[in-house]
Amino acid sequence: MVASSPLVKMQSLHKSYGDGAVQVLKGIDIEMKPGERLVVIGPSGGGKSTLLRVMMGLEQIDSGSITFAGQPYVSSASREKKTLIDTEVRRSIGMVFQHYTLFPHLNILQNLVLAPRKVRNEPKASAEARALSLLERFGLAAKARAYPAQLSGGQKQRVAIARALMLDPKLMLFDEVTSALDPELVSEVEHVIMQLADQDMPMMIVTHDMWFAKNIASRVIFCAGGVVVEDGPPEQVLGSPREERTREFIERVFHIKQ
Amino acid sequence: MNYTFDFSSIAIGPLLDGLFVTIQLTLAANVIGIVAGFVLALLLMSPFAIVRVPFMLFVEFFRCTPAIIQVVWFFYCVPMLLDVFLDPLMMGILALGLNLTAFNAEAYRASIQGVPREQRDAGIALGLNPLQRIRYIILPTAFRESIPVLLTNGIGIFQQSALVAIVAIQDLMYEGKTLATATYRPIETFTVVALIYFAVSFPVSQVVGLIERRRALAAA
Ligand SMILES: Nc1ncnc2c1ncn2[C@@H]1O[C@H](COP(=O)(O)OP(=O)(O)O)[C@@H](O)[C@H]1O
Ligand SMILES: [Mg+2]
């Protein structure tokens, strides 16, 4: 692959809910280069989660397409037609959700090894060894045999990240992963994501934490009303936005923080 | 009221024999109800109406008729209709087992459909295919969720099983009635019988309460 060829190329994504009643994505075009860390900000209800869910192949779309590393990934010609999603390509993308979504009936180690064992037929010993070393790295080695209900929110979220990493994703998606956490637990999760950034893991992050956005982003997208309003380096979008709507949003968010 | 209680003529031996039969009935009906109820729940969720509807009617039959009619009907009508004659205890087990199957199927169905959508999303994001998601995520989570209801239904059948006494199965209730008649001490006899039912049911109902309190704590 040529260094500058995009990792992700979204073209004219349209998506509505309820048989076209609610238009949520109204033509999204985003190109993401390998190694980029895209932070998506914007008002609640603006379609950020929908965008990530489409990227994860969790949603049907009305029209548009996504390619991943040059491969066709998601495409749809019209709302009436079934969206084509390449499940092989989907396996190279990992996602962490706002509400942990650990499997409650499995302990932490089992949560981590389930997918590698079933999806890739990885031998138990090898999957467990990798899981334990990841847990070690995230400061969770002591929790390997605990169940999700016994963990704090911050611990659960770190486990969810580790679980996604077990499949060696080429892109990680984070949808407001600290929004449900008590304030004192936010930094331990953000710290883990920073570690991944240090290893050049490509990621798309939706967050309301502007401090985190500034520190982790290589590029920021302001998304509102189902379109990309502004797209640029963090200094621009967060520091001196060109668009009036971005400025209003940034001012409001920083104002609330103080 | 100047009734003097006299428990001296209440022989506990026959009552315990009856309890043994009642427990056999309950355990066997629960094995049927837990296994067949699960299969029935899957059939109830079939995307094909031709599969789903007959089984829905089956469930509704048990939910919308008195259990005593079910037992009597099973006992007198099934042998005549199908020309099969089973041992009475077997008939009792089948009648109660099918009743429990219907109620447990509803419990399973509700908890399978109650598995949060996020669990499905997480399964997709981890690359599991639809069958793997059902097998490794949806069903185990749903099964755990349904345990309190299964226990409640199961202990309900323990109590309902008293109905089989009317078709001469020699369970706890039947032995109680026999003893009451023989001793002319119905009040004492049925007091003891009630205490025996209570002594078995109460611990199970406490366990259900405990599970539910722990769930509420874990969810908080
Ligand atoms: N499953 C759904 N069904 C119907 N409407 C939905 C669904 N999910 C989201 N929406 C609607 O789509 C819009 C965008 O939602 P979302 O993508 O969650 O925005 P954001 O993450 O930016 O807050 C909102 O108006 C929301 O109510
Ligand atoms: Mg959202």
XYZ file of C-alpha atoms and ligand atoms in Angstrom:
506
model
C 0.000 0.000 0.000
C 1.227 3.478 -0.862
C 1.794 5.456 2.319
C -0.658 8.178 1.399
C -3.502 5.920 0.239
C -6.406 6.140 2.678
C -7.127 3.559 5.361
C -10.790 4.547 5.393
C -12.685 6.225 2.626
C -16.327 7.111 3.293
C -18.222 8.372 0.297
C -21.529 10.165 0.487
C -22.900 8.156 3.407
C -26.615 8.556 3.928
C -28.457 6.918 6.758
C -31.930 7.266 8.192
C -33.879 5.500 10.912
C -37.500 4.438 10.826
C -37.994 3.852 7.093
C -36.471 7.144 6.107
C -38.428 9.173 8.665
C -35.337 10.464 10.509
C -32.371 11.462 8.366
C -29.286 11.079 10.545
C -26.336 11.043 8.136
C -26.846 13.374 5.204
C -23.850 12.773 3.008
C -20.668 12.118 4.937
C -17.337 12.052 3.116
C -14.319 11.321 5.264
C -10.909 10.048 4.277
C -8.614 8.780 6.952
C -4.940 8.030 6.403
C -3.123 5.166 8.127
C -1.880 6.189 11.555
C -4.368 9.034 11.900
C -6.360 9.527 15.076
C -9.664 11.099 14.236
C -11.673 12.708 17.018
C -15.302 13.358 16.204
C -17.049 16.033 18.259
C -20.457 17.591 17.990
C -23.806 18.144 19.672
C -25.797 15.261 21.032
C -28.067 13.753 18.397
C -25.794 14.932 15.594
C -25.134 11.410 14.332
C -21.700 10.664 15.830
C -22.669 7.275 17.259
C -24.468 6.409 14.060
C -21.340 7.224 12.081
C -19.223 4.905 14.229
C -21.861 2.176 14.154
C -21.960 2.341 10.367
C -18.170 2.129 10.358
C -18.419 -0.979 12.577
C -20.890 -2.558 10.175
C -23.661 -2.545 12.786
C -26.146 -0.551 10.734
C -27.775 -0.679 7.348
C -27.269 2.499 5.336
C -29.446 4.202 2.741
C -26.698 4.910 0.252
C -22.989 5.514 -0.050
C -19.937 3.383 0.464
C -16.922 2.769 2.648
C -13.666 1.219 1.606
C -11.164 -0.033 4.132
C -7.474 -0.336 3.199
C -8.530 -0.215 -0.421
C -11.078 -3.024 -0.040
C -14.823 -2.506 -0.595
C -16.364 -2.751 2.888
C -19.858 -1.219 3.196
C -22.047 -0.178 0.326
C -25.661 0.409 -0.531
C -27.308 1.704 -3.654
C -30.639 2.611 -2.076
C -32.576 2.294 1.149
C -34.755 -0.467 -0.277
C -31.731 -2.654 -0.990
C -29.867 -4.566 1.678
C -26.583 -2.953 2.675
C -23.605 -5.066 1.647
C -21.125 -5.475 4.475
C -17.941 -7.484 4.004
C -17.682 -9.445 7.243
C -14.064 -10.368 6.539
C -13.106 -6.686 6.399
C -15.247 -6.005 9.459
C -13.039 -8.341 11.480
C -10.126 -5.935 11.194
C -12.073 -3.234 13.054
C -12.605 -3.141 16.819
C -15.079 -1.079 18.796
C -15.597 -0.027 22.402
C -19.019 1.235 23.465
C -20.201 3.668 26.095
C -21.798 0.968 28.244
C -18.950 -1.569 28.530
C -20.930 -4.470 27.003
C -18.847 -7.147 28.685
C -20.473 -10.577 28.661
C -21.860 -10.940 32.206
C -21.789 -14.739 32.313
C -18.087 -14.979 31.457
C -15.162 -14.007 33.629
C -12.661 -11.449 32.386
C -10.284 -13.980 30.876
C -13.170 -15.767 29.133
C -14.464 -12.434 27.827
C -11.075 -11.870 26.212
C -10.533 -15.306 24.700
C -14.055 -15.989 23.398
C -13.672 -14.265 20.031
C -10.109 -15.386 19.237
C -11.067 -18.961 20.084
C -14.317 -19.027 18.109
C -13.568 -16.639 15.275
C -9.975 -17.621 14.600
C -9.843 -21.076 16.170
C -6.844 -19.967 18.205
C -5.695 -22.650 20.668
C -6.824 -21.987 24.236
C -3.317 -21.798 25.687
C -2.130 -19.246 23.191
C -5.254 -17.069 23.490
C -5.047 -17.139 27.282
C -1.379 -16.249 27.260
C -2.050 -13.239 25.045
C -5.051 -12.246 27.159
C -3.058 -12.394 30.379
C -0.258 -10.302 28.963
C -2.747 -7.663 27.774
C -4.438 -7.634 31.180
C -1.015 -7.280 32.757
C -0.252 -4.318 30.537
C -3.543 -2.638 31.490
C -3.034 -3.271 35.210
C -5.807 -5.856 35.396
C -3.884 -9.101 35.855
C -5.421 -9.638 39.299
C -8.929 -9.497 37.795
C -8.525 -12.278 35.221
C -10.868 -14.621 37.104
C -13.297 -11.955 38.314
C -16.701 -11.422 36.730
C -17.730 -8.122 35.105
C -20.189 -7.337 37.925
C -17.250 -7.270 40.360
C -15.369 -4.550 38.469
C -15.536 -0.762 38.597
C -16.672 1.102 35.492
C -13.105 2.102 34.663
C -11.899 -1.478 34.971
C -14.756 -2.760 32.836
C -13.955 -0.267 30.133
C -10.272 -1.223 30.130
C -11.292 -4.866 29.814
C -13.534 -3.943 26.877
C -10.554 -2.291 25.195
C -8.338 -5.301 25.849
C -11.045 -7.607 24.501
C -11.193 -5.674 21.234
C -7.393 -5.717 20.945
C -7.326 -9.504 21.181
C -8.306 -9.599 17.493
C -5.411 -7.346 16.393
C -7.635 -4.672 14.859
C -6.274 -2.350 12.187
C -8.647 0.388 13.361
C -10.244 1.051 16.749
C -13.530 2.884 17.290
C -14.336 4.483 20.653
C -17.843 5.852 21.230
C -17.915 8.070 24.326
C -16.163 5.384 26.307
C -15.740 7.578 29.382
C -19.175 9.215 29.416
C -20.728 6.695 31.780
C -17.786 6.767 34.207
C -17.424 8.553 37.511
C -15.058 11.487 36.969
C -12.209 9.939 38.975
C -12.202 6.855 36.717
C -11.976 8.723 33.424
C -8.217 9.158 33.336
C -7.348 5.470 33.776
C -9.335 4.684 30.627
C -8.001 7.624 28.662
C -4.517 6.622 29.703
C -4.960 3.204 28.102
C -6.173 4.790 24.865
C -3.128 7.100 24.956
C -0.908 4.011 25.195
C -2.495 2.697 22.015
C -1.972 6.047 20.348
C 1.718 5.842 21.223
C 1.821 2.608 19.249
C 0.258 4.339 16.239
C -3.031 2.487 16.385
C -5.418 4.188 13.944
C -8.572 5.240 15.774
C -11.825 7.141 15.538
C -12.911 8.605 18.821
C -16.174 10.252 19.792
C -15.741 12.201 23.009
C -17.057 15.199 24.906
C -13.805 15.538 26.832
C -12.073 18.432 25.067
C -8.871 18.011 27.033
C -8.649 14.404 25.867
C -9.586 15.381 22.309
C -6.784 17.941 22.180
C -4.238 15.470 23.506
C -5.037 12.482 21.390
C -6.306 13.828 18.070
C -4.220 14.124 14.965
C -7.340 15.496 13.316
C -10.701 16.714 14.588
C -14.040 16.559 12.844
C -16.988 18.634 14.005
C -20.142 16.849 13.021
C -23.628 18.330 13.421
C -26.988 17.785 11.812
C -25.710 14.765 9.930
C -22.928 16.522 8.026
C -19.247 17.301 8.568
C -19.205 20.989 9.439
C -15.485 21.371 10.002
C -12.502 19.094 9.533
C -8.937 19.969 10.394
C -6.003 19.724 12.820
C -6.910 19.976 16.521
C -5.327 23.422 16.880
C -7.675 24.731 14.237
C -10.968 23.028 15.084
C -10.596 23.234 18.852
C -8.438 26.375 19.029
C -9.598 28.762 16.347
C -12.480 27.237 14.431
C -13.343 28.675 11.037
C -17.007 27.820 11.130
C -19.441 29.772 13.260
C -21.291 26.616 14.403
C -18.052 25.008 15.522
C -17.104 28.103 17.480
C -20.450 28.225 19.264
C -20.191 24.550 20.161
C -16.609 24.811 21.433
C -17.416 27.869 23.506
C -20.428 26.181 25.035
C -18.533 22.989 25.878
C -15.588 24.833 27.427
C -17.957 27.126 29.252
C -19.748 24.167 30.858
C -16.401 22.742 31.949
C -15.498 25.831 33.978
C -63.563 -21.171 69.832
C -62.948 -23.996 72.209
C -61.483 -26.566 69.867
C -58.698 -28.605 71.445
C -55.937 -29.510 69.084
C -54.836 -33.111 69.276
C -51.960 -34.121 67.088
C -51.422 -37.496 68.774
C -53.218 -39.494 66.091
C -51.391 -37.876 63.149
C -48.999 -40.511 61.839
C -46.117 -38.738 60.110
C -44.986 -41.895 58.273
C -47.657 -41.929 55.516
C -47.291 -38.176 55.089
C -43.578 -38.543 54.463
C -44.296 -41.316 51.949
C -46.666 -38.889 50.268
C -44.044 -36.138 50.364
C -41.626 -38.487 48.636
C -44.107 -38.988 45.776
C -44.750 -35.238 45.596
C -41.031 -34.550 45.338
C -40.639 -37.159 42.615
C -43.458 -35.503 40.694
C -41.934 -32.071 41.183
C -38.406 -33.027 40.195
C -39.485 -34.975 37.115
C -41.863 -32.206 36.012
C -39.039 -29.705 36.445
C -36.646 -31.722 34.309
C -39.289 -31.755 31.572
C -40.142 -28.094 32.080
C -36.552 -26.843 32.061
C -35.482 -28.807 28.987
C -38.655 -28.798 26.892
C -39.447 -25.221 27.934
C -36.185 -24.109 26.371
C -36.895 -25.868 23.103
C -40.441 -24.497 23.136
C -39.107 -20.960 23.678
C -36.958 -21.279 20.558
C -39.956 -22.533 18.586
C -42.062 -19.629 19.875
C -39.513 -17.243 18.400
C -39.421 -18.923 15.026
C -39.631 -16.430 12.167
C -42.134 -18.762 10.509
C -45.734 -18.302 11.638
C -46.563 -21.868 10.682
C -44.108 -23.067 13.337
C -44.789 -20.324 15.859
C -48.577 -20.249 15.980
C -49.319 -23.866 17.004
C -46.832 -23.606 19.837
C -48.275 -20.273 20.917
C -51.665 -21.957 21.159
C -50.080 -24.748 23.194
C -48.725 -22.178 25.674
C -51.985 -20.268 25.812
C -53.910 -23.464 26.499
C -51.907 -23.988 29.674
C -52.011 -20.347 30.684
C -55.725 -19.930 30.129
C -57.207 -23.056 31.713
C -57.244 -24.046 35.389
C -54.460 -26.474 36.259
C -56.984 -28.809 37.835
C -58.788 -29.164 34.491
C -55.466 -29.864 32.790
C -54.730 -32.682 35.204
C -58.187 -34.208 34.949
C -58.306 -33.830 31.203
C -54.913 -35.369 30.811
C -55.825 -38.220 33.068
C -59.128 -39.189 31.527
C -59.084 -37.865 27.995
C -55.567 -38.559 26.772
C -55.751 -42.312 27.448
C -59.047 -42.525 25.601
C -58.047 -40.314 22.692
C -54.634 -41.820 22.132
C -55.306 -45.263 23.480
C -52.229 -45.150 25.709
C -52.374 -46.172 29.325
C -49.495 -45.075 31.446
C -48.824 -45.579 35.090
C -50.760 -42.835 37.017
C -47.575 -41.289 38.372
C -46.236 -40.979 34.815
C -49.474 -39.299 33.758
C -49.187 -36.871 36.649
C -45.592 -36.098 35.737
C -46.528 -35.455 32.120
C -49.476 -33.229 32.977
C -47.466 -31.116 35.403
C -44.373 -31.227 33.183
C -46.244 -29.869 30.166
C -47.855 -27.160 32.257
C -44.431 -26.122 33.513
C -43.011 -26.347 29.980
C -45.520 -23.726 28.848
C -44.731 -21.357 31.710
C -40.971 -21.830 31.519
C -41.021 -21.266 27.756
C -42.497 -17.830 28.398
C -39.798 -17.131 30.981
C -37.037 -18.161 28.564
C -38.577 -16.204 25.709
C -38.854 -13.049 27.796
C -35.235 -13.249 28.919
C -33.907 -14.102 25.455
C -35.719 -11.086 24.050
C -34.576 -9.053 27.032
C -30.871 -9.492 26.262
C -29.756 -5.920 25.552
C -29.087 -4.987 21.946
C -25.602 -3.890 23.019
C -24.679 -7.518 23.654
C -25.489 -8.341 20.046
C -23.502 -5.316 18.876
C -20.519 -6.357 20.977
C -20.713 -9.838 19.461
C -20.715 -8.450 15.924
C -17.847 -6.098 16.717
C -15.876 -9.133 17.891
C -16.500 -10.927 14.623
C -18.815 -13.640 15.961
C -21.280 -14.954 13.398
C -25.036 -15.061 14.165
C -25.005 -18.662 15.391
C -21.988 -18.036 17.606
C -23.657 -14.967 19.069
C -26.758 -16.991 19.929
C -24.782 -19.924 21.274
C -22.133 -18.092 23.300
C -23.790 -14.802 24.260
C -27.563 -14.633 23.933
C -28.572 -18.038 25.291
C -26.208 -18.194 28.291
C -27.061 -14.636 29.321
C -30.772 -15.324 28.932
C -30.545 -18.589 30.848
C -28.936 -16.862 33.814
C -31.561 -14.140 33.723
C -34.375 -16.661 33.761
C -33.149 -18.667 36.779
C -35.272 -16.835 39.399
C -38.418 -17.299 37.320
C -37.577 -20.962 36.666
C -37.193 -21.514 40.409
C -40.441 -19.708 41.149
C -42.272 -21.738 38.491
C -40.630 -24.919 39.726
C -41.740 -24.413 43.304
C -45.159 -23.409 41.992
C -45.423 -26.849 40.423
C -44.495 -28.387 43.780
C -47.625 -26.751 45.187
C -49.798 -27.368 42.115
C -48.871 -31.030 42.278
C -51.369 -31.348 45.145
C -54.001 -31.410 42.382
C -52.981 -34.878 41.265
C -54.441 -36.247 44.502
C -57.857 -36.054 42.850
C -56.796 -38.652 40.301
C -55.639 -40.960 43.100
C -51.911 -40.434 42.871
C -50.658 -41.069 46.363
C -48.872 -37.812 46.915
C -48.649 -35.714 50.073
C -52.135 -34.247 49.572
C -53.665 -37.659 48.944
C -52.064 -39.138 52.050
C -53.240 -36.107 53.997
C -56.849 -36.599 52.908
C -56.700 -40.302 53.716
C -55.268 -39.595 57.133
C -57.793 -36.861 57.837
C -60.644 -39.220 57.084
C -59.188 -42.073 59.057
C -58.416 -40.032 62.173
C -61.380 -37.606 62.089
C -58.741 -34.939 62.676
C -58.781 -32.896 59.442
C -57.654 -29.662 61.074
C -54.553 -31.198 62.633
C -53.794 -33.257 59.565
C -54.021 -30.399 57.110
C -52.052 -28.165 59.469
C -49.194 -30.656 59.368
C -49.561 -31.087 55.598
C -49.426 -27.316 55.116
C -46.328 -27.089 57.289
C -44.614 -29.749 55.212
C -45.382 -27.911 51.942
C -44.181 -24.710 53.554
C -40.962 -26.259 54.868
C -39.968 -27.273 51.349
C -41.141 -24.165 49.477
C -39.913 -21.504 51.851
C -36.146 -22.079 51.460
C -36.467 -22.069 47.665
C -38.440 -18.845 47.749
C -35.736 -17.349 50.013
C -33.069 -18.348 47.477
C -35.040 -16.579 44.730
C -35.230 -13.464 46.898
C -31.489 -13.641 47.543
C -30.675 -13.936 43.831
C -32.917 -10.994 43.032
C -31.382 -8.810 45.732
C -27.885 -9.639 44.476
C -28.929 -8.800 40.917
C -30.365 -5.479 42.038
C -27.082 -4.686 43.822
C -24.960 -5.667 40.822
C -27.098 -3.543 38.515
C -26.868 -0.466 40.746
N -31.921 2.984 16.655
C -32.426 4.202 16.406
N -33.699 4.336 15.971
C -34.233 5.544 15.714
N -33.567 6.700 15.855
C -32.301 6.645 16.287
C -31.660 5.401 16.576
N -30.398 5.644 16.993
C -30.248 6.983 16.941
N -31.381 7.577 16.510
C -31.560 9.023 16.299
O -30.581 9.472 15.399
C -30.063 10.719 15.764
C -28.549 10.654 15.890
O -28.233 9.832 16.971
P -26.734 9.443 17.349
O -26.047 8.907 16.168
O -26.805 8.588 18.550
O -26.132 10.868 17.702
P -24.952 11.266 18.697
O -24.126 10.062 18.978
O -24.202 12.328 17.949
O -25.580 11.818 19.932
C -30.769 11.124 17.041
O -31.820 11.995 16.710
C -31.316 9.825 17.561
O -32.508 10.035 18.285
Mg -23.695 9.064 20.791
